[in-house]
Short mmCIF file of C-alpha atoms and ligand atoms in Angstrom, two decimals:
data_model
loop_
_atom_site.label_atom_id
_atom_site.label_comp_id
_atom_site.label_asym_id
_atom_site.label_seq_id
_atom_site.Cartn_x
_atom_site.Cartn_y
_atom_site.Cartn_z
CA MET A 1 -112.22 -131.12 13.39
CA CYS A 2 -109.73 -128.12 13.72
CA CYS A 3 -112.60 -125.73 14.54
CA LEU A 4 -110.31 -122.31 14.99
CA GLY A 5 -108.17 -123.42 12.02
CA HIS A 6 -104.63 -125.31 12.43
CA SER A 7 -102.77 -124.43 15.75
CA HIS A 8 -104.66 -121.35 16.66
CA PRO A 9 -102.87 -119.73 19.40
CA VAL A 10 -105.22 -120.07 21.99
CA MET A 11 -105.37 -123.80 21.90
CA THR A 12 -101.42 -123.94 21.46
CA LYS A 13 -101.07 -121.67 24.43
CA ALA A 14 -103.05 -123.73 26.69
CA LEU A 15 -101.74 -126.98 25.63
CA THR A 16 -98.23 -125.49 26.43
CA ALA A 17 -99.09 -124.05 29.74
CA GLN A 18 -100.72 -127.27 30.81
CA SER A 19 -97.79 -129.52 29.72
CA LYS A 20 -95.61 -127.90 32.17
CA THR A 21 -98.25 -128.42 35.30
CA LEU A 22 -100.05 -132.02 35.23
CA VAL A 23 -100.48 -133.83 31.97
CA GLN A 24 -101.84 -136.99 33.34
CA CYS A 25 -103.46 -137.93 36.75
CA GLY A 26 -105.44 -141.21 35.91
CA PRO A 27 -109.01 -141.88 36.14
CA GLN A 28 -109.22 -142.57 39.84
CA SER A 29 -109.14 -138.93 40.72
CA CYS A 30 -110.65 -135.72 38.84
CA ASN A 31 -108.51 -132.62 37.84
CA LEU A 32 -109.53 -129.02 37.76
CA PRO A 33 -109.65 -128.55 33.63
CA GLN A 34 -111.79 -131.47 33.98
CA LEU A 35 -114.43 -130.34 36.07
CA GLN A 36 -114.40 -126.66 34.73
CA LEU A 37 -114.78 -128.23 30.88
CA ALA A 38 -117.69 -130.31 32.47
CA GLU A 39 -118.92 -127.50 33.93
CA LEU A 40 -118.93 -125.53 31.01
CA LEU A 41 -120.47 -128.27 28.85
CA VAL A 42 -123.26 -128.57 31.39
CA LYS A 43 -124.04 -125.19 31.33
CA ILE A 44 -124.46 -124.68 27.47
CA SER A 45 -126.14 -128.05 26.96
CA CYS A 46 -129.52 -129.34 27.68
CA CYS A 47 -127.54 -132.08 29.76
CA ASN A 48 -126.13 -132.25 33.37
CA ARG A 49 -123.62 -135.30 33.05
CA VAL A 50 -120.51 -135.48 31.39
CA SER A 51 -117.95 -138.20 30.66
CA PHE A 52 -114.85 -137.74 28.67
CA SER A 53 -113.27 -139.74 26.30
CA ASN A 54 -110.33 -139.59 23.68
CA SER A 55 -112.36 -139.62 20.27
CA GLY A 56 -115.72 -139.63 18.77
CA ALA A 57 -115.98 -143.15 18.77
CA GLU A 58 -115.46 -144.06 22.19
CA ALA A 59 -117.77 -140.85 22.94
CA ASN A 60 -120.20 -143.35 20.80
CA GLU A 61 -119.31 -146.53 22.75
CA GLY A 62 -120.11 -144.40 26.07
CA ALA A 63 -123.33 -143.32 25.19
CA ILE A 64 -124.30 -146.88 23.68
CA LYS A 65 -123.24 -148.33 27.44
CA LEU A 66 -125.19 -145.80 28.97
CA ALA A 67 -128.32 -146.49 27.14
CA ARG A 68 -127.81 -150.08 27.26
CA ARG A 69 -127.27 -149.76 31.37
CA TYR A 70 -130.77 -147.70 30.97
CA GLY A 71 -132.32 -150.61 29.18
CA LYS A 72 -131.38 -153.19 31.82
CA LEU A 73 -132.49 -151.06 35.05
CA LYS A 74 -135.27 -149.53 33.55
CA LEU A 75 -136.57 -151.20 30.30
CA ASN A 76 -136.63 -154.87 31.28
CA GLY A 77 -133.20 -155.59 29.85
CA ALA A 78 -133.71 -153.82 26.10
CA PHE A 79 -130.46 -153.22 24.38
CA GLU A 80 -130.83 -152.69 20.96
CA VAL A 81 -130.10 -149.46 19.10
CA ILE A 82 -131.59 -147.98 16.13
CA THR A 83 -129.38 -146.05 13.80
CA ALA A 84 -129.34 -144.72 10.33
CA LEU A 85 -128.37 -145.74 6.85
CA ASN A 86 -125.69 -143.58 5.66
CA SER A 87 -124.86 -142.40 9.19
CA PHE A 88 -121.39 -142.45 10.61
CA HIS A 89 -120.46 -143.47 14.13
CA GLY A 90 -116.80 -144.27 14.23
CA ARG A 91 -114.60 -147.36 13.54
CA THR A 92 -114.64 -149.52 16.96
CA LEU A 93 -116.33 -152.83 15.90
CA ALA A 94 -119.78 -151.67 17.68
CA MET A 95 -119.31 -148.59 16.10
CA THR A 96 -119.03 -150.23 12.70
CA ALA A 97 -122.20 -152.02 13.42
CA ALA A 98 -123.97 -148.85 14.23
CA THR A 99 -122.71 -147.09 10.90
CA GLY A 100 -125.33 -147.81 8.50
CA GLN A 101 -122.77 -148.13 5.45
CA PRO A 102 -121.90 -151.57 4.44
CA HIS A 103 -118.86 -150.64 3.04
CA TYR A 104 -117.77 -149.77 6.24
CA GLN A 105 -119.14 -153.30 7.63
CA GLU A 106 -118.61 -155.96 4.88
CA ALA A 107 -114.85 -156.85 5.65
CA TYR A 108 -115.32 -156.94 9.51
CA GLN A 109 -118.14 -159.64 9.57
CA PRO A 110 -119.69 -160.87 12.02
CA LEU A 111 -120.08 -157.36 14.16
CA PRO A 112 -121.29 -156.87 17.52
CA ALA A 113 -125.06 -157.48 17.77
CA GLY A 114 -127.78 -155.05 18.92
CA PHE A 115 -127.86 -152.55 15.86
CA LYS A 116 -130.49 -152.10 13.36
CA ASN A 117 -129.81 -149.70 10.82
CA VAL A 118 -132.65 -147.99 9.14
CA PRO A 119 -133.48 -145.47 6.42
CA PHE A 120 -132.43 -141.62 7.55
CA ASN A 121 -135.32 -139.08 7.73
CA ASN A 122 -138.10 -141.84 8.00
CA ILE A 123 -140.03 -141.88 11.01
CA GLU A 124 -142.00 -144.96 10.23
CA ALA A 125 -139.00 -146.95 9.52
CA ILE A 126 -137.93 -146.38 12.92
CA LYS A 127 -141.43 -147.11 14.22
CA ALA A 128 -141.26 -150.31 12.28
CA ALA A 129 -137.93 -151.18 13.60
CA THR A 130 -138.78 -150.43 17.59
CA THR A 131 -139.50 -153.52 19.78
CA LYS A 132 -139.72 -154.43 23.35
CA ASP A 133 -135.65 -154.88 22.98
CA THR A 134 -134.92 -151.35 21.79
CA CYS A 135 -133.17 -149.15 24.39
CA ALA A 136 -132.24 -146.11 22.11
CA ILE A 137 -132.40 -144.24 18.78
CA MET A 138 -129.00 -142.86 17.35
CA LEU A 139 -128.84 -140.16 14.85
CA GLU A 140 -126.57 -137.54 13.41
CA PRO A 141 -128.85 -134.29 13.43
CA VAL A 142 -127.20 -133.98 9.75
CA GLN A 143 -125.62 -136.71 8.53
CA GLY A 144 -122.05 -135.46 7.76
CA GLU A 145 -119.78 -138.55 6.24
CA GLY A 146 -122.74 -139.97 4.82
CA GLY A 147 -123.10 -137.19 2.25
CA VAL A 148 -124.52 -133.89 4.51
CA ASN A 149 -127.82 -135.40 4.56
CA ILE A 150 -130.19 -132.74 5.90
CA PRO A 151 -133.27 -134.29 7.44
CA ASP A 152 -136.88 -132.59 6.99
CA PRO A 153 -137.90 -129.92 9.71
CA GLY A 154 -140.33 -132.45 11.36
CA TYR A 155 -138.15 -135.56 11.53
CA LEU A 156 -136.01 -135.05 14.78
CA LYS A 157 -139.44 -133.89 16.50
CA ALA A 158 -141.10 -137.11 15.30
CA VAL A 159 -138.50 -139.15 16.55
CA ARG A 160 -138.46 -137.16 19.84
CA GLN A 161 -141.90 -138.04 20.41
CA TRP A 162 -141.64 -141.54 19.65
CA CYS A 163 -139.08 -141.92 21.83
CA ASP A 164 -141.17 -140.53 24.77
CA GLU A 165 -144.03 -142.39 23.98
CA LYS A 166 -141.77 -145.76 24.23
CA GLY A 167 -139.85 -144.61 26.80
CA ILE A 168 -136.49 -144.83 25.19
CA LEU A 169 -133.39 -142.82 24.84
CA LEU A 170 -132.65 -140.38 22.12
CA ILE A 171 -128.93 -139.95 21.27
CA LEU A 172 -127.60 -137.37 19.02
CA ASP A 173 -123.89 -138.25 17.67
CA GLU A 174 -122.91 -134.58 17.25
CA VAL A 175 -119.38 -135.51 16.87
CA GLN A 176 -119.44 -133.62 13.35
CA THR A 177 -122.48 -131.18 13.90
CA GLY A 178 -121.55 -129.98 17.53
CA ILE A 179 -119.46 -127.09 18.55
CA GLY A 180 -120.87 -124.58 16.12
CA ARG A 181 -120.59 -126.63 12.78
CA ILE A 182 -123.76 -126.45 11.32
CA GLY A 183 -124.16 -122.82 12.65
CA THR A 184 -125.37 -123.15 16.63
CA MET A 185 -123.24 -124.53 19.16
CA PHE A 186 -125.15 -127.79 19.19
CA GLY A 187 -127.48 -128.95 15.94
CA TYR A 188 -130.06 -130.00 18.24
CA GLN A 189 -131.13 -126.42 18.70
CA GLN A 190 -131.97 -126.26 15.01
CA PHE A 191 -134.75 -128.96 15.32
CA GLY A 192 -136.64 -127.76 18.35
CA ILE A 193 -135.80 -130.80 20.39
CA GLU A 194 -133.67 -131.91 23.24
CA PRO A 195 -131.93 -135.65 23.22
CA ASP A 196 -131.31 -137.66 26.20
CA ILE A 197 -127.67 -138.18 25.42
CA ILE A 198 -125.32 -136.15 22.95
CA THR A 199 -121.76 -137.39 21.88
CA LEU A 200 -119.15 -134.58 21.17
CA ALA A 201 -115.34 -134.67 19.68
CA LYS A 202 -113.79 -132.73 16.44
CA GLY A 203 -114.67 -129.05 17.26
CA LEU A 204 -114.68 -129.81 21.16
CA GLY A 205 -110.83 -129.52 21.31
CA GLY A 206 -110.07 -127.61 17.87
CA GLY A 207 -107.96 -130.26 16.83
CA ILE A 208 -106.48 -132.37 19.85
CA PRO A 209 -107.86 -135.72 20.85
CA ILE A 210 -110.61 -135.72 23.02
CA GLY A 211 -114.35 -136.54 23.08
CA ALA A 212 -117.26 -136.62 25.39
CA PHE A 213 -120.77 -138.13 26.05
CA ILE A 214 -123.40 -135.94 27.94
CA ALA A 215 -126.36 -136.64 29.18
CA LYS A 216 -129.40 -135.49 31.20
CA GLU A 217 -129.72 -136.48 34.69
CA SER A 218 -132.78 -138.62 34.19
CA CYS A 219 -130.66 -141.33 32.07
CA ALA A 220 -127.41 -140.87 33.93
CA VAL A 221 -127.70 -144.42 35.51
CA PHE A 222 -123.93 -144.95 35.77
CA GLN A 223 -122.55 -146.00 38.89
CA PRO A 224 -118.71 -145.24 40.18
CA GLY A 225 -116.54 -147.71 37.91
CA ASP A 226 -119.12 -148.50 35.03
CA HIS A 227 -117.04 -146.81 32.58
CA GLY A 228 -113.99 -145.29 32.19
CA SER A 229 -110.52 -144.55 30.65
CA THR A 230 -107.16 -144.03 31.47
CA TYR A 231 -106.33 -141.13 29.30
CA GLY A 232 -110.29 -139.97 29.00
CA SER A 233 -110.51 -136.97 30.98
CA ASN A 234 -106.44 -136.15 31.18
CA PRO A 235 -106.07 -132.47 32.11
CA LEU A 236 -103.53 -131.82 29.11
CA MET A 237 -106.80 -132.56 26.76
CA CYS A 238 -109.42 -130.87 29.15
CA ALA A 239 -107.30 -127.30 29.57
CA THR A 240 -106.73 -127.38 26.03
CA ALA A 241 -110.35 -128.06 25.12
CA LEU A 242 -111.60 -125.53 27.88
CA ALA A 243 -109.53 -122.65 26.33
CA VAL A 244 -110.85 -123.72 22.70
CA MET A 245 -114.57 -123.78 23.92
CA GLU A 246 -114.30 -120.05 25.97
CA TYR A 247 -113.16 -118.60 22.99
CA VAL A 248 -115.60 -120.19 20.86
CA ILE A 249 -118.14 -118.95 23.39
CA LYS A 250 -116.72 -115.64 23.69
CA ASN A 251 -116.18 -114.83 20.04
CA ASP A 252 -119.37 -116.33 18.92
CA ILE A 253 -117.96 -119.24 16.53
CA PRO A 254 -121.17 -120.65 15.75
CA GLY A 255 -122.82 -117.48 15.08
CA GLN A 256 -119.86 -116.74 12.44
CA ALA A 257 -119.89 -120.21 11.11
CA GLN A 258 -123.97 -119.53 10.39
CA LYS A 259 -122.84 -116.43 8.21
CA ALA A 260 -119.96 -117.71 6.70
CA GLY A 261 -121.87 -120.71 5.56
CA VAL A 262 -124.62 -118.12 3.92
CA TYR A 263 -121.74 -116.60 2.04
CA LEU A 264 -120.37 -120.00 1.00
CA SER A 265 -123.87 -121.16 0.06
CA ALA A 266 -124.29 -118.43 -2.21
CA GLY A 267 -120.66 -119.44 -3.96
CA LEU A 268 -121.65 -122.90 -4.29
CA ASP A 269 -125.04 -121.82 -5.69
CA LYS A 270 -123.02 -119.96 -8.64
CA LEU A 271 -120.50 -122.92 -9.14
CA LYS A 272 -123.97 -125.00 -9.67
CA GLN A 273 -125.23 -122.56 -12.13
CA LYS A 274 -122.20 -122.45 -14.08
CA TYR A 275 -121.48 -126.56 -13.99
CA ALA A 276 -124.20 -128.82 -15.15
CA PHE A 277 -122.60 -131.83 -13.83
CA ILE A 278 -123.08 -130.28 -10.24
CA THR A 279 -126.54 -131.70 -9.37
CA GLU A 280 -127.41 -130.71 -5.61
CA ILE A 281 -125.65 -128.21 -3.13
CA ARG A 282 -126.19 -129.30 0.47
CA ILE A 283 -125.05 -126.83 3.02
CA ARG A 284 -125.97 -126.04 6.98
CA GLY A 285 -123.60 -123.69 8.50
CA LEU A 286 -120.12 -124.72 7.10
CA LEU A 287 -120.62 -128.47 6.59
CA ALA A 288 -121.31 -128.64 2.69
CA ALA A 289 -121.75 -131.09 0.15
CA ILE A 290 -121.41 -130.70 -3.66
CA GLU A 291 -123.18 -133.71 -5.18
CA LEU A 292 -122.20 -134.80 -9.02
CA ASN A 293 -124.05 -136.74 -11.52
CA LYS A 294 -121.05 -139.06 -11.82
CA ASP A 295 -118.40 -140.58 -9.68
CA ILE A 296 -115.63 -138.17 -9.82
CA ALA A 297 -115.45 -137.16 -6.21
CA SER A 298 -112.28 -138.89 -5.58
CA SER A 299 -110.48 -137.22 -8.54
CA ILE A 300 -111.90 -133.82 -7.69
CA LYS A 301 -110.64 -134.04 -4.13
CA MET A 302 -107.04 -134.96 -5.34
CA THR A 303 -106.95 -132.19 -8.05
CA CYS A 304 -108.39 -129.91 -5.11
CA ILE A 305 -105.90 -130.82 -2.68
CA GLU A 306 -103.12 -130.68 -5.42
CA ASN A 307 -104.17 -126.92 -5.90
CA GLY A 308 -104.19 -126.14 -1.85
CA LEU A 309 -107.96 -126.87 -0.86
CA MET A 310 -108.61 -129.65 1.54
CA VAL A 311 -111.98 -131.52 0.65
CA ASN A 312 -113.28 -135.09 1.24
CA ASP A 313 -114.97 -137.37 -1.24
CA VAL A 314 -117.57 -138.81 1.24
CA LYS A 315 -119.57 -140.51 -1.50
CA PRO A 316 -118.16 -141.50 -4.97
CA ASN A 317 -120.57 -138.37 -6.32
CA ALA A 318 -119.91 -136.27 -3.54
CA VAL A 319 -117.24 -133.99 -2.05
CA ARG A 320 -117.83 -132.35 1.63
CA ILE A 321 -116.33 -129.17 2.18
CA MET A 322 -115.65 -128.58 6.10
CA PRO A 323 -113.82 -125.46 6.84
CA PRO A 324 -112.40 -123.82 10.05
CA LEU A 325 -115.58 -122.10 11.74
CA ASN A 326 -113.41 -118.75 11.72
CA ILE A 327 -112.85 -118.69 8.25
CA SER A 328 -113.23 -115.21 6.37
CA ASN A 329 -115.04 -114.42 3.37
CA LYS A 330 -111.69 -113.77 1.16
CA GLU A 331 -110.47 -117.40 2.51
CA ILE A 332 -113.94 -118.76 1.17
CA ASP A 333 -113.34 -116.88 -2.07
CA GLU A 334 -110.22 -118.32 -2.49
CA ALA A 335 -111.43 -121.76 -2.08
CA LEU A 336 -114.41 -121.26 -4.17
CA GLY A 337 -111.64 -120.05 -6.95
CA ILE A 338 -109.59 -123.37 -6.61
CA LEU A 339 -113.06 -125.24 -6.82
CA ASP A 340 -114.02 -123.08 -10.08
CA LYS A 341 -110.39 -124.10 -11.41
CA VAL A 342 -110.65 -127.77 -10.90
CA PHE A 343 -114.46 -128.02 -12.02
CA ALA A 344 -113.45 -126.17 -15.20
CA GLY A 345 -111.10 -129.02 -15.93
CA VAL A 346 -113.67 -131.89 -15.71
CA LYS A 347 -114.27 -133.45 -19.22
CA ALA A 348 -117.81 -133.25 -20.21
C1 PLP B 1 -120.77 -138.28 13.36
C2 PLP B 1 -119.57 -138.82 13.89
N1 PLP B 1 -119.47 -139.81 14.95
C3 PLP B 1 -118.27 -140.24 14.92
C4 PLP B 1 -116.98 -140.26 14.35
C5 PLP B 1 -115.88 -140.69 14.82
O1 PLP B 1 -115.21 -140.00 15.55
P1 PLP B 1 -113.48 -140.41 15.81
O2 PLP B 1 -112.76 -140.48 14.05
O3 PLP B 1 -113.27 -139.12 16.72
O4 PLP B 1 -113.72 -141.48 16.64
C6 PLP B 1 -116.67 -139.24 13.31
C7 PLP B 1 -115.81 -139.01 12.54
O5 PLP B 1 -115.85 -138.56 11.30
C8 PLP B 1 -118.39 -138.78 12.86
O6 PLP B 1 -118.45 -137.84 11.88
#
């Protein structure tokens, strides 16, 4: 989420400056930083309309509401959204239903209706789940929280084609993959397709709470008052995200992430060769997972943190690495050194 590392000066400067002028002005009016940030997102993406939120989950909620509105107006009331198993879309009730991981869902049943979770990277499963009630398919281009699962090259193209055939919407949740994380500004750019709706958060603000869903004109069916948020487009967050985004573009941070990812990948491959309990390295840009042959990710995570390296146990047997996008090779070497030390301590 802190795409430029903690408290990057570009971020703190914009945050401080904006806090001295206008912090909040309510959703009835718009403000200059909001318009400038929206304009920039339209310029760099395949979308034409922008709605801001405070988080990734809220961005996804907005996207689903837009898809349902579209379903009501254009698809005879279709309301259902197909999502993938192992996905992660946030922690609101509806996004818990969208998230295809039973362990996030079990404690909160009954969940809101209207979501079907099908196997990822399987176009036939999507086809089989599509009915006259389906208004959209929502996927992460690369599943992050589910263990860094990278689909086959043709998968998203096939999904796009299916959506076109059925007249339904393709929503890409780029909360994690967006803003350079996998080596291009948006993940979709690596798969030869354009979605109808994209959701963003995390990298967008460089660590401050902001999200957005952005949509193509063809499906932007909201009318004024259909959706909104008190703080969703507040000038404090928008001005800060604008400064972050301008820096990300000017310094080709996605390109830097791509190069750093190649370097990290080579280092992780060496660790895999050294430690037999590492079964797979999955990496795209600077989104990486180390899969292990036993459920020790939680203790690996804790030992890494004790040694000064933040990683995440996204699966009982998989550790995720998601460094800042401007990380240097020297810092990557330092991280690989800590991983090596931690892995050396694992009892066979
Ligand atoms: C792909 C994806 N979507 C949505 C979310 C939820 O974002 P937030 O925690 O900002 O609500 C996350 C958070 O990890 C995510 O990875």
